[in-house]
mmCIF file of C-alpha atoms and ligand atoms in Angstrom:
data_model
loop_
_atom_site.group_PDB
_atom_site.id
_atom_site.type_symbol
_atom_site.label_atom_id
_atom_site.label_comp_id
_atom_site.label_asym_id
_atom_site.label_seq_id
_atom_site.Cartn_x
_atom_site.Cartn_y
_atom_site.Cartn_z
ATOM 1 C CA MET H 1 12.753 -159.420 -59.644
ATOM 2 C CA THR H 2 15.313 -161.060 -57.783
ATOM 3 C CA ASP H 3 18.641 -162.945 -59.803
ATOM 4 C CA THR H 4 18.179 -166.837 -58.735
ATOM 5 C CA LEU H 5 21.395 -167.295 -58.959
ATOM 6 C CA ASP H 6 23.026 -164.991 -56.108
ATOM 7 C CA ASP H 7 19.508 -164.570 -54.086
ATOM 8 C CA PRO H 8 19.190 -168.097 -51.843
ATOM 9 C CA THR H 9 15.463 -166.829 -51.226
ATOM 10 C CA ALA H 10 14.299 -166.684 -55.100
ATOM 11 C CA SER H 11 13.096 -170.134 -54.741
ATOM 12 C CA TRP H 12 11.214 -170.230 -51.323
ATOM 13 C CA GLY H 13 7.593 -171.543 -52.187
ATOM 14 C CA PRO H 14 4.853 -169.315 -50.322
ATOM 15 C CA ALA H 15 4.603 -170.777 -46.656
ATOM 16 C CA THR H 16 8.307 -169.923 -46.411
ATOM 17 C CA LEU H 17 8.027 -166.708 -47.748
ATOM 18 C CA GLY H 18 5.138 -166.141 -45.587
ATOM 19 C CA ILE H 19 7.238 -166.611 -42.886
ATOM 20 C CA ARG H 20 10.763 -165.363 -43.610
ATOM 21 C CA ALA H 21 10.702 -162.815 -46.844
ATOM 22 C CA GLY H 22 11.371 -159.357 -45.695
ATOM 23 C CA GLN H 23 12.702 -159.549 -42.524
ATOM 24 C CA HIS H 24 15.676 -157.185 -41.872
ATOM 25 C CA ARG H 25 17.247 -157.976 -38.760
ATOM 26 C CA THR H 26 18.806 -154.863 -36.249
ATOM 27 C CA ALA H 27 21.930 -155.010 -34.887
ATOM 28 C CA GLU H 28 19.957 -156.357 -31.407
ATOM 29 C CA MET H 29 19.738 -159.968 -33.297
ATOM 30 C CA GLU H 30 16.200 -159.944 -32.494
ATOM 31 C CA HIS H 31 14.601 -163.316 -33.606
ATOM 32 C CA SER H 32 11.159 -162.061 -34.709
ATOM 33 C CA PRO H 33 10.688 -158.972 -36.657
ATOM 34 C CA ALA H 34 10.599 -155.743 -34.367
ATOM 35 C CA ILE H 35 7.968 -152.972 -34.406
ATOM 36 C CA PHE H 36 9.698 -149.335 -35.177
ATOM 37 C CA ALA H 37 7.214 -146.868 -33.277
ATOM 38 C CA THR H 38 9.172 -143.985 -34.325
ATOM 39 C CA SER H 39 7.658 -140.921 -36.441
ATOM 40 C CA SER H 40 10.844 -139.942 -37.944
ATOM 41 C CA PHE H 41 14.584 -140.723 -38.151
ATOM 42 C CA VAL H 42 17.597 -139.232 -37.405
ATOM 43 C CA PHE H 43 20.674 -138.348 -39.282
ATOM 44 C CA ARG H 44 24.595 -138.583 -38.278
ATOM 45 C CA ASN H 45 25.140 -135.208 -39.990
ATOM 46 C CA SER H 46 23.674 -132.405 -41.972
ATOM 47 C CA ALA H 47 25.390 -133.947 -45.039
ATOM 48 C CA GLU H 48 24.104 -137.106 -44.382
ATOM 49 C CA ALA H 49 20.312 -135.788 -44.089
ATOM 50 C CA ALA H 50 21.151 -133.618 -47.036
ATOM 51 C CA ALA H 51 22.023 -136.663 -49.459
ATOM 52 C CA VAL H 52 18.746 -138.642 -48.260
ATOM 53 C CA PHE H 53 16.584 -135.921 -48.728
ATOM 54 C CA ALA H 54 17.929 -135.662 -52.348
ATOM 55 C CA GLY H 55 17.587 -139.158 -52.748
ATOM 56 C CA GLU H 56 21.184 -139.900 -53.032
ATOM 57 C CA GLN H 57 21.733 -142.203 -50.343
ATOM 58 C CA PRO H 58 19.098 -144.771 -49.198
ATOM 59 C CA GLY H 59 17.373 -144.241 -45.772
ATOM 60 C CA ASN H 60 14.648 -143.249 -43.581
ATOM 61 C CA ILE H 61 13.183 -139.850 -43.079
ATOM 62 C CA TYR H 62 9.837 -140.058 -41.897
ATOM 63 C CA GLY H 63 6.959 -142.249 -41.117
ATOM 64 C CA ARG H 64 4.569 -141.328 -43.587
ATOM 65 C CA PHE H 65 7.143 -142.150 -46.213
ATOM 66 C CA THR H 66 8.872 -145.413 -44.922
ATOM 67 C CA ASN H 67 8.878 -147.115 -41.856
ATOM 68 C CA PRO H 68 11.401 -150.518 -41.502
ATOM 69 C CA THR H 69 8.528 -152.569 -39.567
ATOM 70 C CA VAL H 70 5.771 -151.350 -42.515
ATOM 71 C CA GLN H 71 8.797 -152.199 -45.606
ATOM 72 C CA ALA H 72 8.981 -155.487 -44.465
ATOM 73 C CA PHE H 73 5.513 -155.920 -44.416
ATOM 74 C CA GLU H 74 5.784 -154.529 -47.986
ATOM 75 C CA ASP H 75 8.590 -156.488 -49.045
ATOM 76 C CA ARG H 76 6.995 -160.265 -47.804
ATOM 77 C CA LEU H 77 3.589 -159.462 -49.154
ATOM 78 C CA ALA H 78 5.491 -158.390 -52.895
ATOM 79 C CA ARG H 79 7.480 -161.360 -52.767
ATOM 80 C CA MET H 80 4.399 -163.949 -51.942
ATOM 81 C CA GLU H 81 2.343 -162.093 -54.704
ATOM 82 C CA GLY H 82 5.294 -161.827 -56.969
ATOM 83 C CA GLY H 83 5.071 -158.168 -57.578
ATOM 84 C CA ASP H 84 8.040 -155.795 -57.985
ATOM 85 C CA ALA H 85 6.648 -153.414 -55.472
ATOM 86 C CA CYS H 86 3.956 -153.014 -52.574
ATOM 87 C CA VAL H 87 3.108 -150.113 -51.013
ATOM 88 C CA ALA H 88 0.856 -150.696 -47.735
ATOM 89 C CA THR H 89 -1.953 -148.656 -46.255
ATOM 90 C CA ALA H 90 -4.411 -147.806 -43.649
ATOM 91 C CA SER H 91 -7.361 -149.738 -45.125
ATOM 92 C CA GLY H 92 -8.084 -152.237 -48.074
ATOM 93 C CA MET H 93 -10.734 -149.212 -49.056
ATOM 94 C CA VAL H 94 -7.776 -146.565 -49.100
ATOM 95 C CA ALA H 95 -5.656 -148.637 -50.938
ATOM 96 C CA ILE H 96 -7.908 -148.559 -53.904
ATOM 97 C CA LEU H 97 -8.514 -145.062 -53.606
ATOM 98 C CA SER H 98 -4.734 -144.892 -53.476
ATOM 99 C CA LEU H 99 -4.400 -146.762 -56.766
ATOM 100 C CA VAL H 100 -7.366 -144.466 -58.424
ATOM 101 C CA LEU H 101 -5.992 -141.244 -57.758
ATOM 102 C CA ALA H 102 -2.287 -142.176 -58.586
ATOM 103 C CA THR H 103 -2.925 -143.387 -61.919
ATOM 104 C CA MET H 104 -6.033 -142.029 -63.397
ATOM 105 C CA LYS H 105 -7.122 -138.425 -64.081
ATOM 106 C CA ALA H 106 -10.502 -136.793 -65.087
ATOM 107 C CA GLY H 107 -11.675 -137.603 -68.215
ATOM 108 C CA ASP H 108 -10.602 -141.232 -67.826
ATOM 109 C CA HIS H 109 -12.768 -144.332 -67.753
ATOM 110 C CA LEU H 110 -12.863 -147.016 -65.108
ATOM 111 C CA LEU H 111 -14.678 -150.305 -65.932
ATOM 112 C CA ALA H 112 -15.544 -152.159 -62.770
ATOM 113 C CA SER H 113 -17.211 -155.586 -61.919
ATOM 114 C CA SER H 114 -20.680 -155.777 -60.573
ATOM 115 C CA GLY H 115 -19.730 -157.893 -58.313
ATOM 116 C CA LEU H 116 -17.555 -155.998 -55.870
ATOM 117 C CA PHE H 117 -17.271 -155.397 -52.124
ATOM 118 C CA GLY H 118 -20.315 -152.779 -51.324
ATOM 119 C CA ALA H 119 -17.950 -150.226 -50.178
ATOM 120 C CA THR H 120 -15.696 -150.307 -53.359
ATOM 121 C CA ILE H 121 -19.048 -149.662 -55.222
ATOM 122 C CA SER H 122 -19.881 -146.556 -53.099
ATOM 123 C CA LEU H 123 -16.469 -145.164 -53.124
ATOM 124 C CA PHE H 124 -16.669 -145.099 -56.749
ATOM 125 C CA ASN H 125 -20.002 -143.922 -57.357
ATOM 126 C CA ASN H 126 -19.968 -141.255 -54.710
ATOM 127 C CA TYR H 127 -16.568 -140.153 -54.606
ATOM 128 C CA VAL H 128 -14.479 -141.006 -57.620
ATOM 129 C CA VAL H 129 -16.958 -139.772 -60.081
ATOM 130 C CA LYS H 130 -16.824 -136.279 -58.556
ATOM 131 C CA PHE H 131 -13.123 -135.865 -59.817
ATOM 132 C CA GLY H 132 -14.234 -136.803 -63.209
ATOM 133 C CA VAL H 133 -14.045 -140.359 -63.997
ATOM 134 C CA ALA H 134 -16.571 -142.464 -65.318
ATOM 135 C CA VAL H 135 -17.438 -145.438 -64.106
ATOM 136 C CA ASP H 136 -19.475 -148.511 -65.636
ATOM 137 C CA TYR H 137 -20.163 -152.113 -64.497
ATOM 138 C CA VAL H 138 -19.920 -155.408 -65.982
ATOM 139 C CA ASP H 139 -20.810 -158.934 -64.967
ATOM 140 C CA PRO H 140 -17.598 -160.303 -63.666
ATOM 141 C CA LYS H 141 -18.654 -164.073 -65.010
ATOM 142 C CA HIS H 142 -18.431 -162.858 -69.047
ATOM 143 C CA ALA H 143 -15.438 -161.528 -70.560
ATOM 144 C CA GLU H 144 -17.112 -160.644 -73.550
ATOM 145 C CA LEU H 145 -19.167 -157.988 -71.815
ATOM 146 C CA TRP H 146 -16.088 -156.382 -70.700
ATOM 147 C CA GLU H 147 -14.668 -156.555 -74.305
ATOM 148 C CA LYS H 148 -17.961 -154.396 -75.453
ATOM 149 C CA ALA H 149 -18.007 -152.263 -72.575
ATOM 150 C CA ILE H 150 -14.375 -150.846 -72.991
ATOM 151 C CA ARG H 151 -13.920 -147.612 -74.717
ATOM 152 C CA PRO H 152 -11.078 -145.530 -75.937
ATOM 153 C CA ASN H 153 -10.353 -143.483 -72.801
ATOM 154 C CA THR H 154 -10.821 -146.734 -70.376
ATOM 155 C CA LYS H 155 -7.867 -146.967 -67.881
ATOM 156 C CA LEU H 156 -8.253 -149.565 -65.340
ATOM 157 C CA LEU H 157 -10.430 -152.788 -65.296
ATOM 158 C CA PHE H 158 -11.261 -153.734 -61.758
ATOM 159 C CA VAL H 159 -12.104 -157.193 -60.254
ATOM 160 C CA GLU H 160 -13.154 -158.729 -57.604
ATOM 161 C CA THR H 161 -12.683 -163.076 -57.709
ATOM 162 C CA PRO H 162 -14.581 -165.010 -56.493
ATOM 163 C CA SER H 163 -17.034 -162.721 -56.072
ATOM 164 C CA ASN H 164 -18.980 -161.613 -52.412
ATOM 165 C CA PRO H 165 -21.199 -163.076 -51.512
ATOM 166 C CA LEU H 166 -22.436 -165.686 -54.714
ATOM 167 C CA THR H 167 -18.710 -166.597 -55.537
ATOM 168 C CA GLU H 168 -18.411 -165.707 -59.152
ATOM 169 C CA ILE H 169 -15.366 -166.360 -60.683
ATOM 170 C CA ALA H 170 -13.799 -164.053 -63.423
ATOM 171 C CA ASP H 171 -11.248 -164.827 -65.806
ATOM 172 C CA ILE H 172 -8.429 -163.241 -64.791
ATOM 173 C CA ALA H 173 -5.957 -164.269 -67.598
ATOM 174 C CA ALA H 174 -8.739 -162.795 -70.212
ATOM 175 C CA LEU H 175 -9.757 -159.796 -68.331
ATOM 176 C CA ALA H 176 -5.947 -158.917 -68.312
ATOM 177 C CA GLU H 177 -5.739 -159.686 -72.295
ATOM 178 C CA ILE H 178 -8.654 -157.402 -73.124
ATOM 179 C CA ALA H 179 -7.134 -154.500 -70.411
ATOM 180 C CA HIS H 180 -3.796 -154.789 -72.592
ATOM 181 C CA ARG H 181 -4.891 -154.914 -75.773
ATOM 182 C CA HIS H 182 -6.561 -151.380 -74.852
ATOM 183 C CA GLY H 183 -4.144 -149.788 -73.616
ATOM 184 C CA ALA H 184 -5.681 -150.306 -70.312
ATOM 185 C CA LYS H 185 -4.391 -152.014 -66.795
ATOM 186 C CA LEU H 186 -6.169 -154.835 -64.699
ATOM 187 C CA ALA H 187 -6.695 -154.189 -60.976
ATOM 188 C CA VAL H 188 -7.691 -157.745 -58.778
ATOM 189 C CA ASP H 189 -8.668 -157.694 -55.197
ATOM 190 C CA ASN H 190 -7.270 -160.897 -54.039
ATOM 191 C CA CYS H 191 -8.435 -160.704 -50.266
ATOM 192 C CA PHE H 192 -10.635 -163.666 -50.430
ATOM 193 C CA LEU H 193 -8.374 -166.421 -51.691
ATOM 194 C CA THR H 194 -4.454 -164.394 -50.765
ATOM 195 C CA PRO H 195 -1.690 -165.209 -52.258
ATOM 196 C CA VAL H 196 -1.920 -168.796 -51.109
ATOM 197 C CA PHE H 197 -5.104 -169.747 -53.466
ATOM 198 C CA GLN H 198 -4.507 -167.254 -56.399
ATOM 199 C CA LYS H 199 -1.574 -164.893 -57.928
ATOM 200 C CA PRO H 200 -3.150 -162.278 -60.082
ATOM 201 C CA LEU H 201 0.169 -161.189 -61.449
ATOM 202 C CA GLU H 202 1.169 -164.446 -62.481
ATOM 203 C CA LEU H 203 -2.173 -164.953 -64.766
ATOM 204 C CA GLY H 204 -1.555 -161.136 -66.794
ATOM 205 C CA ALA H 205 -3.038 -158.765 -64.281
ATOM 206 C CA ASP H 206 -1.313 -155.319 -63.285
ATOM 207 C CA TYR H 207 -2.441 -154.768 -59.838
ATOM 208 C CA VAL H 208 -3.087 -156.809 -56.773
ATOM 209 C CA ILE H 209 -5.540 -155.137 -53.664
ATOM 210 C CA HIS H 210 -5.743 -156.572 -50.464
ATOM 211 C CA SER H 211 -8.016 -155.690 -47.638
ATOM 212 C CA ALA H 212 -4.832 -157.093 -44.980
ATOM 213 C CA THR H 213 -7.785 -156.734 -42.227
ATOM 214 C CA LYS H 214 -9.098 -160.058 -43.454
ATOM 215 C CA TYR H 215 -7.011 -163.367 -44.129
ATOM 216 C CA LEU H 216 -3.548 -161.290 -43.454
ATOM 217 C CA ASP H 217 -4.076 -160.533 -40.019
ATOM 218 C CA GLY H 218 -6.168 -163.654 -39.427
ATOM 219 C CA GLN H 219 -7.316 -162.896 -36.245
ATOM 220 C CA GLY H 220 -9.853 -159.651 -36.923
ATOM 221 C CA ARG H 221 -7.764 -157.167 -35.094
ATOM 222 C CA CYS H 222 -6.308 -154.581 -37.495
ATOM 223 C CA LEU H 223 -6.972 -152.377 -40.489
ATOM 224 C CA GLY H 224 -4.773 -152.344 -43.139
ATOM 225 C CA GLY H 225 -4.074 -152.581 -47.002
ATOM 226 C CA ALA H 226 -2.104 -152.936 -49.793
ATOM 227 C CA ILE H 227 -1.270 -152.542 -53.481
ATOM 228 C CA VAL H 228 0.751 -155.073 -55.414
ATOM 229 C CA GLY H 229 2.388 -154.436 -59.017
ATOM 230 C CA ASP H 230 5.234 -152.988 -60.575
ATOM 231 C CA ALA H 231 8.412 -150.695 -60.020
ATOM 232 C CA GLN H 232 6.841 -147.596 -61.628
ATOM 233 C CA SER H 233 3.352 -147.552 -61.247
ATOM 234 C CA VAL H 234 3.316 -148.619 -57.931
ATOM 235 C CA GLY H 235 7.058 -148.097 -56.360
ATOM 236 C CA LYS H 236 6.515 -144.403 -57.820
ATOM 237 C CA ASP H 237 3.415 -143.422 -58.670
ATOM 238 C CA VAL H 238 1.329 -144.634 -55.787
ATOM 239 C CA PHE H 239 3.798 -144.523 -53.403
ATOM 240 C CA GLY H 240 4.367 -140.679 -54.404
ATOM 241 C CA PHE H 241 0.599 -140.752 -53.525
ATOM 242 C CA MET H 242 0.863 -142.133 -50.198
ATOM 243 C CA ARG H 243 4.063 -140.355 -48.719
ATOM 244 C CA THR H 244 2.192 -137.216 -50.032
ATOM 245 C CA ALA H 245 -1.573 -137.744 -49.069
ATOM 246 C CA GLY H 246 -0.648 -139.993 -45.863
ATOM 247 C CA PRO H 247 -2.822 -142.696 -45.617
ATOM 248 C CA CYS H 248 -0.212 -144.943 -44.633
ATOM 249 C CA MET H 249 -0.080 -148.234 -42.201
ATOM 250 C CA SER H 250 0.938 -148.058 -38.736
ATOM 251 C CA PRO H 251 3.822 -149.897 -37.675
ATOM 252 C CA PHE H 252 2.111 -151.625 -35.092
ATOM 253 C CA ASN H 253 -0.692 -153.284 -37.636
ATOM 254 C CA ALA H 254 2.273 -153.649 -40.095
ATOM 255 C CA TRP H 255 3.854 -156.034 -37.088
ATOM 256 C CA VAL H 256 0.363 -157.794 -36.479
ATOM 257 C CA PHE H 257 0.018 -158.321 -40.265
ATOM 258 C CA LEU H 258 3.681 -159.902 -40.587
ATOM 259 C CA LYS H 259 2.877 -162.539 -37.757
ATOM 260 C CA GLY H 260 -0.633 -162.988 -39.275
ATOM 261 C CA MET H 261 1.411 -163.608 -43.095
ATOM 262 C CA GLU H 262 3.613 -166.367 -40.838
ATOM 263 C CA THR H 263 0.566 -168.433 -40.297
ATOM 264 C CA LEU H 264 -1.252 -167.571 -43.359
ATOM 265 C CA THR H 265 -0.496 -170.605 -45.718
ATOM 266 C CA VAL H 266 -1.452 -173.170 -42.788
ATOM 267 C CA ARG H 267 -4.664 -171.023 -42.004
ATOM 268 C CA MET H 268 -6.149 -170.710 -45.371
ATOM 269 C CA LYS H 269 -5.665 -174.232 -46.023
ATOM 270 C CA ALA H 270 -7.347 -175.115 -42.656
ATOM 271 C CA HIS H 271 -10.604 -172.654 -43.337
ATOM 272 C CA GLU H 272 -10.731 -174.074 -47.077
ATOM 273 C CA ASP H 273 -10.811 -177.603 -45.877
ATOM 274 C CA ASN H 274 -13.440 -176.889 -43.248
ATOM 275 C CA ALA H 275 -15.293 -174.681 -46.105
ATOM 276 C CA ARG H 276 -15.057 -177.711 -48.558
ATOM 277 C CA ARG H 277 -16.508 -179.957 -46.169
ATOM 278 C CA LEU H 278 -19.411 -177.178 -44.878
ATOM 279 C CA ALA H 279 -20.191 -176.582 -48.165
ATOM 280 C CA THR H 280 -20.746 -180.405 -49.007
ATOM 281 C CA TRP H 281 -22.391 -180.753 -46.105
ATOM 282 C CA LEU H 282 -24.953 -177.874 -46.658
ATOM 283 C CA ASN H 283 -25.954 -179.141 -50.033
ATOM 284 C CA GLU H 284 -27.495 -182.044 -48.414
ATOM 285 C CA GLN H 285 -29.348 -180.601 -45.984
ATOM 286 C CA VAL H 286 -33.316 -180.081 -45.947
ATOM 287 C CA GLY H 287 -34.226 -176.598 -46.151
ATOM 288 C CA VAL H 288 -31.261 -175.275 -48.175
ATOM 289 C CA LYS H 289 -32.234 -174.583 -51.874
ATOM 290 C CA HIS H 290 -29.154 -173.917 -53.205
ATOM 291 C CA VAL H 291 -25.136 -173.675 -52.000
ATOM 292 C CA TYR H 292 -22.372 -171.118 -53.627
ATOM 293 C CA TYR H 293 -19.024 -172.629 -53.463
ATOM 294 C CA PRO H 294 -16.714 -172.707 -56.237
ATOM 295 C CA GLY H 295 -14.982 -175.662 -54.862
ATOM 296 C CA LEU H 296 -18.419 -177.640 -55.347
ATOM 297 C CA PRO H 297 -18.184 -179.531 -58.934
ATOM 298 C CA GLY H 298 -21.781 -178.588 -59.573
ATOM 299 C CA HIS H 299 -20.770 -174.756 -59.045
ATOM 300 C CA PRO H 300 -21.033 -173.432 -62.943
ATOM 301 C CA GLN H 301 -17.498 -171.999 -62.625
ATOM 302 C CA HIS H 302 -15.872 -174.258 -61.028
ATOM 303 C CA GLU H 303 -13.423 -175.390 -63.757
ATOM 304 C CA LEU H 304 -12.376 -171.639 -64.464
ATOM 305 C CA ALA H 305 -11.706 -171.771 -60.362
ATOM 306 C CA LYS H 306 -9.940 -174.955 -60.661
ATOM 307 C CA LYS H 307 -7.685 -173.657 -63.332
ATOM 308 C CA GLN H 308 -6.280 -169.961 -62.591
ATOM 309 C CA SER H 309 -6.198 -170.617 -58.762
ATOM 310 C CA LYS H 310 -5.042 -173.769 -56.301
ATOM 311 C CA GLY H 311 -7.739 -172.906 -54.063
ATOM 312 C CA TYR H 312 -11.865 -172.097 -53.772
ATOM 313 C CA GLY H 313 -11.138 -170.348 -50.328
ATOM 314 C CA ALA H 314 -13.693 -170.372 -47.314
ATOM 315 C CA ILE H 315 -16.731 -167.892 -47.925
ATOM 316 C CA VAL H 316 -19.690 -170.023 -48.393
ATOM 317 C CA SER H 317 -23.409 -168.598 -49.366
ATOM 318 C CA PHE H 318 -26.561 -170.782 -49.146
ATOM 319 C CA GLU H 319 -29.907 -170.366 -49.785
ATOM 320 C CA VAL H 320 -32.620 -171.187 -47.445
ATOM 321 C CA ASP H 321 -36.452 -171.736 -47.900
ATOM 322 C CA GLY H 322 -38.894 -169.475 -46.390
ATOM 323 C CA GLY H 323 -37.151 -165.922 -47.794
ATOM 324 C CA ARG H 324 -35.904 -163.435 -45.169
ATOM 325 C CA GLN H 325 -37.745 -165.107 -42.405
ATOM 326 C CA GLY H 326 -36.155 -168.480 -43.076
ATOM 327 C CA ALA H 327 -32.739 -166.829 -43.205
ATOM 328 C CA TRP H 328 -32.964 -164.865 -39.939
ATOM 329 C CA LYS H 329 -34.448 -167.960 -38.046
ATOM 330 C CA VAL H 330 -31.022 -170.040 -39.313
ATOM 331 C CA ILE H 331 -28.747 -167.164 -38.066
ATOM 332 C CA ASP H 332 -30.686 -166.062 -35.121
ATOM 333 C CA ALA H 333 -30.420 -169.360 -34.094
ATOM 334 C CA THR H 334 -26.592 -169.566 -33.961
ATOM 335 C CA GLN H 335 -24.880 -169.537 -30.540
ATOM 336 C CA LEU H 336 -21.315 -170.131 -31.785
ATOM 337 C CA CYS H 337 -21.164 -167.909 -35.333
ATOM 338 C CA SER H 338 -20.685 -164.665 -35.146
ATOM 339 C CA ILE H 339 -23.137 -162.319 -36.497
ATOM 340 C CA THR H 340 -21.201 -160.156 -38.430
ATOM 341 C CA ALA H 341 -20.059 -158.904 -42.052
ATOM 342 C CA ASN H 342 -16.415 -159.459 -40.917
ATOM 343 C CA LEU H 343 -14.649 -162.367 -42.708
ATOM 344 C CA GLY H 344 -11.018 -163.681 -42.546
ATOM 345 C CA ASP H 345 -11.263 -164.221 -39.192
ATOM 346 C CA THR H 346 -10.319 -167.346 -36.891
ATOM 347 C CA ARG H 347 -14.188 -167.229 -35.989
ATOM 348 C CA THR H 348 -16.917 -168.172 -38.127
ATOM 349 C CA THR H 349 -19.111 -165.184 -39.187
ATOM 350 C CA ILE H 350 -22.654 -165.414 -40.777
ATOM 351 C CA THR H 351 -24.181 -162.515 -42.290
ATOM 352 C CA HIS H 352 -27.854 -161.581 -43.986
ATOM 353 C CA PRO H 353 -26.213 -160.022 -47.389
ATOM 354 C CA ALA H 354 -29.674 -158.647 -48.316
ATOM 355 C CA THR H 355 -30.042 -156.600 -44.796
ATOM 356 C CA THR H 356 -26.298 -155.656 -44.087
ATOM 357 C CA THR H 357 -23.792 -155.654 -47.149
ATOM 358 C CA HIS H 358 -26.168 -155.437 -49.770
ATOM 359 C CA GLY H 359 -28.700 -153.484 -47.857
ATOM 360 C CA ARG H 360 -28.699 -150.049 -49.391
ATOM 361 C CA ILE H 361 -28.623 -150.891 -52.834
ATOM 362 C CA SER H 362 -32.492 -150.944 -54.071
ATOM 363 C CA ALA H 363 -34.478 -154.444 -54.136
ATOM 364 C CA GLU H 364 -34.400 -154.408 -57.650
ATOM 365 C CA ALA H 365 -30.687 -153.994 -58.226
ATOM 366 C CA ARG H 366 -30.225 -156.621 -55.499
ATOM 367 C CA ALA H 367 -32.883 -159.202 -57.462
ATOM 368 C CA ALA H 368 -30.764 -158.629 -60.499
ATOM 369 C CA ALA H 369 -27.506 -159.215 -58.658
ATOM 370 C CA GLY H 370 -28.752 -162.581 -57.299
ATOM 371 C CA ILE H 371 -29.205 -161.977 -53.637
ATOM 372 C CA SER H 372 -32.532 -163.227 -52.341
ATOM 373 C CA GLU H 373 -33.719 -162.890 -49.599
ATOM 374 C CA GLY H 374 -33.318 -166.122 -48.438
ATOM 375 C CA LEU H 375 -29.425 -165.960 -49.069
ATOM 376 C CA ILE H 376 -26.897 -166.257 -46.272
ATOM 377 C CA ARG H 377 -23.215 -165.929 -46.076
ATOM 378 C CA ILE H 378 -20.757 -167.481 -43.838
ATOM 379 C CA ALA H 379 -17.077 -167.259 -43.852
ATOM 380 C CA VAL H 380 -15.697 -170.161 -42.287
ATOM 381 C CA GLY H 381 -13.494 -170.153 -39.449
ATOM 382 C CA LEU H 382 -11.068 -172.433 -37.690
ATOM 383 C CA GLU H 383 -13.556 -174.286 -34.723
ATOM 384 C CA GLU H 384 -14.311 -177.538 -35.219
ATOM 385 C CA LEU H 385 -16.550 -178.497 -38.256
ATOM 386 C CA ASP H 386 -19.104 -180.404 -36.235
ATOM 387 C CA ASP H 387 -19.576 -177.391 -33.859
ATOM 388 C CA ILE H 388 -20.246 -175.382 -37.349
ATOM 389 C CA GLN H 389 -22.165 -177.827 -38.484
ATOM 390 C CA ALA H 390 -24.438 -178.401 -35.074
ATOM 391 C CA ASP H 391 -25.014 -174.538 -34.575
ATOM 392 C CA LEU H 392 -26.494 -174.744 -38.230
ATOM 393 C CA ARG H 393 -28.439 -177.227 -37.958
ATOM 394 C CA ARG H 394 -30.333 -175.553 -35.391
ATOM 395 C CA GLY H 395 -32.640 -173.071 -37.296
ATOM 396 C CA LEU H 396 -32.337 -175.294 -40.484
ATOM 397 C CA GLY H 397 -35.596 -177.454 -41.672
HETATM 398 C C1 LIG R 1 -13.208 -155.470 -46.542
HETATM 399 C C2 LIG R 1 -12.527 -155.716 -47.939
HETATM 400 C C3 LIG R 1 -12.577 -154.432 -48.335
HETATM 401 C C4 LIG R 1 -12.231 -153.051 -47.763
HETATM 402 O O1 LIG R 1 -11.004 -153.467 -46.589
HETATM 403 P P1 LIG R 1 -10.664 -152.807 -45.510
HETATM 404 O O2 LIG R 1 -9.399 -153.064 -44.670
HETATM 405 O O3 LIG R 1 -12.226 -152.616 -44.645
HETATM 406 O O4 LIG R 1 -11.272 -151.045 -45.754
HETATM 407 C C5 LIG R 1 -12.102 -154.619 -49.738
HETATM 408 N N1 LIG R 1 -12.325 -155.676 -50.495
HETATM 409 C C6 LIG R 1 -12.927 -156.771 -50.401
HETATM 410 C C7 LIG R 1 -13.164 -157.546 -50.742
HETATM 411 C C8 LIG R 1 -13.108 -156.849 -48.743
HETATM 412 O O5 LIG R 1 -13.675 -157.769 -48.318
#
């Protein structure tokens, strides 16, 4: 970690880090970060090439290993999350796969939250298990159930908080304590809150996973992901897998994310402001049975959310009267909201989890997970709140 005495950037807050951390100006003295669109790098002579290849001298070799634009993104995100190392990847999904392949082996056990992103569950159930890693799922709300489910060979606990789409909160500090007492590590997918609102490493987690595709980009343009953590398991082990297997982030995408991170703090606050007011408003509407948003004082885990994060994010789910028909009526009556499962965009998105993101799991499993036919999920964007409300009012009641 950086030494406060000789590093003036050590005291910078998140907004400043998002704007200024990680950039290394070239001799051209560019103000905004440059895109290094090059697959390889050259050496002044054979001796230099030999020294860089041998690791005796720092330097870029090949785009699968390092790229200055990608490295600027990694340094910036590591600083924002408070980690020692960051490895950028081509997507959020391959960030998760890279962590698992780099740190686990056949015979190990992975304990995952039952409230995970759908593709993460598919990745674990359809692919990770094929390589001899056993996977079990536990309710994210109850830390004591994780303690019961842990086995001697459990190596990794994997959680998302708040969860999608029901915004259930996992106690990060409690899960980290359980993991460490049993010789395991804790990974937190921090996609929904970003380091602006939640810093899992400070709460004791070992790894932070990001889908940069969401709020880090913020305008729905590029796919990307990242793993943040310590210098050994992320800086060496995950990096070693990444440079060998090659699921790396493109320099252009890294540049888009760098620009996105410059506005991340102001955007997250604006997203949340809209979300909190929309959730409060939805709570008062006729035809709305229940609103799921951790920022509402009535949310069963409001106090925990308040304790471990600086904000509640911008994912709001709500249940309407009339089951699937009622939900589809609200969604199909919108003219402004985008009907899409993506999130983390300036544009508000609306989706019906039971028939889209969670459509491939059985009706029983869906019911057990609390995802009813009348449930609607909104990722609140940055449009005027009045316009979003008017759009939803069309199909309500
Ligand atoms: C989107 C998402 C992912 C996957 O990221 P991609 O960039 O789409 O691969 C993982 N976790 C969460 C919580 C997500 O929302």
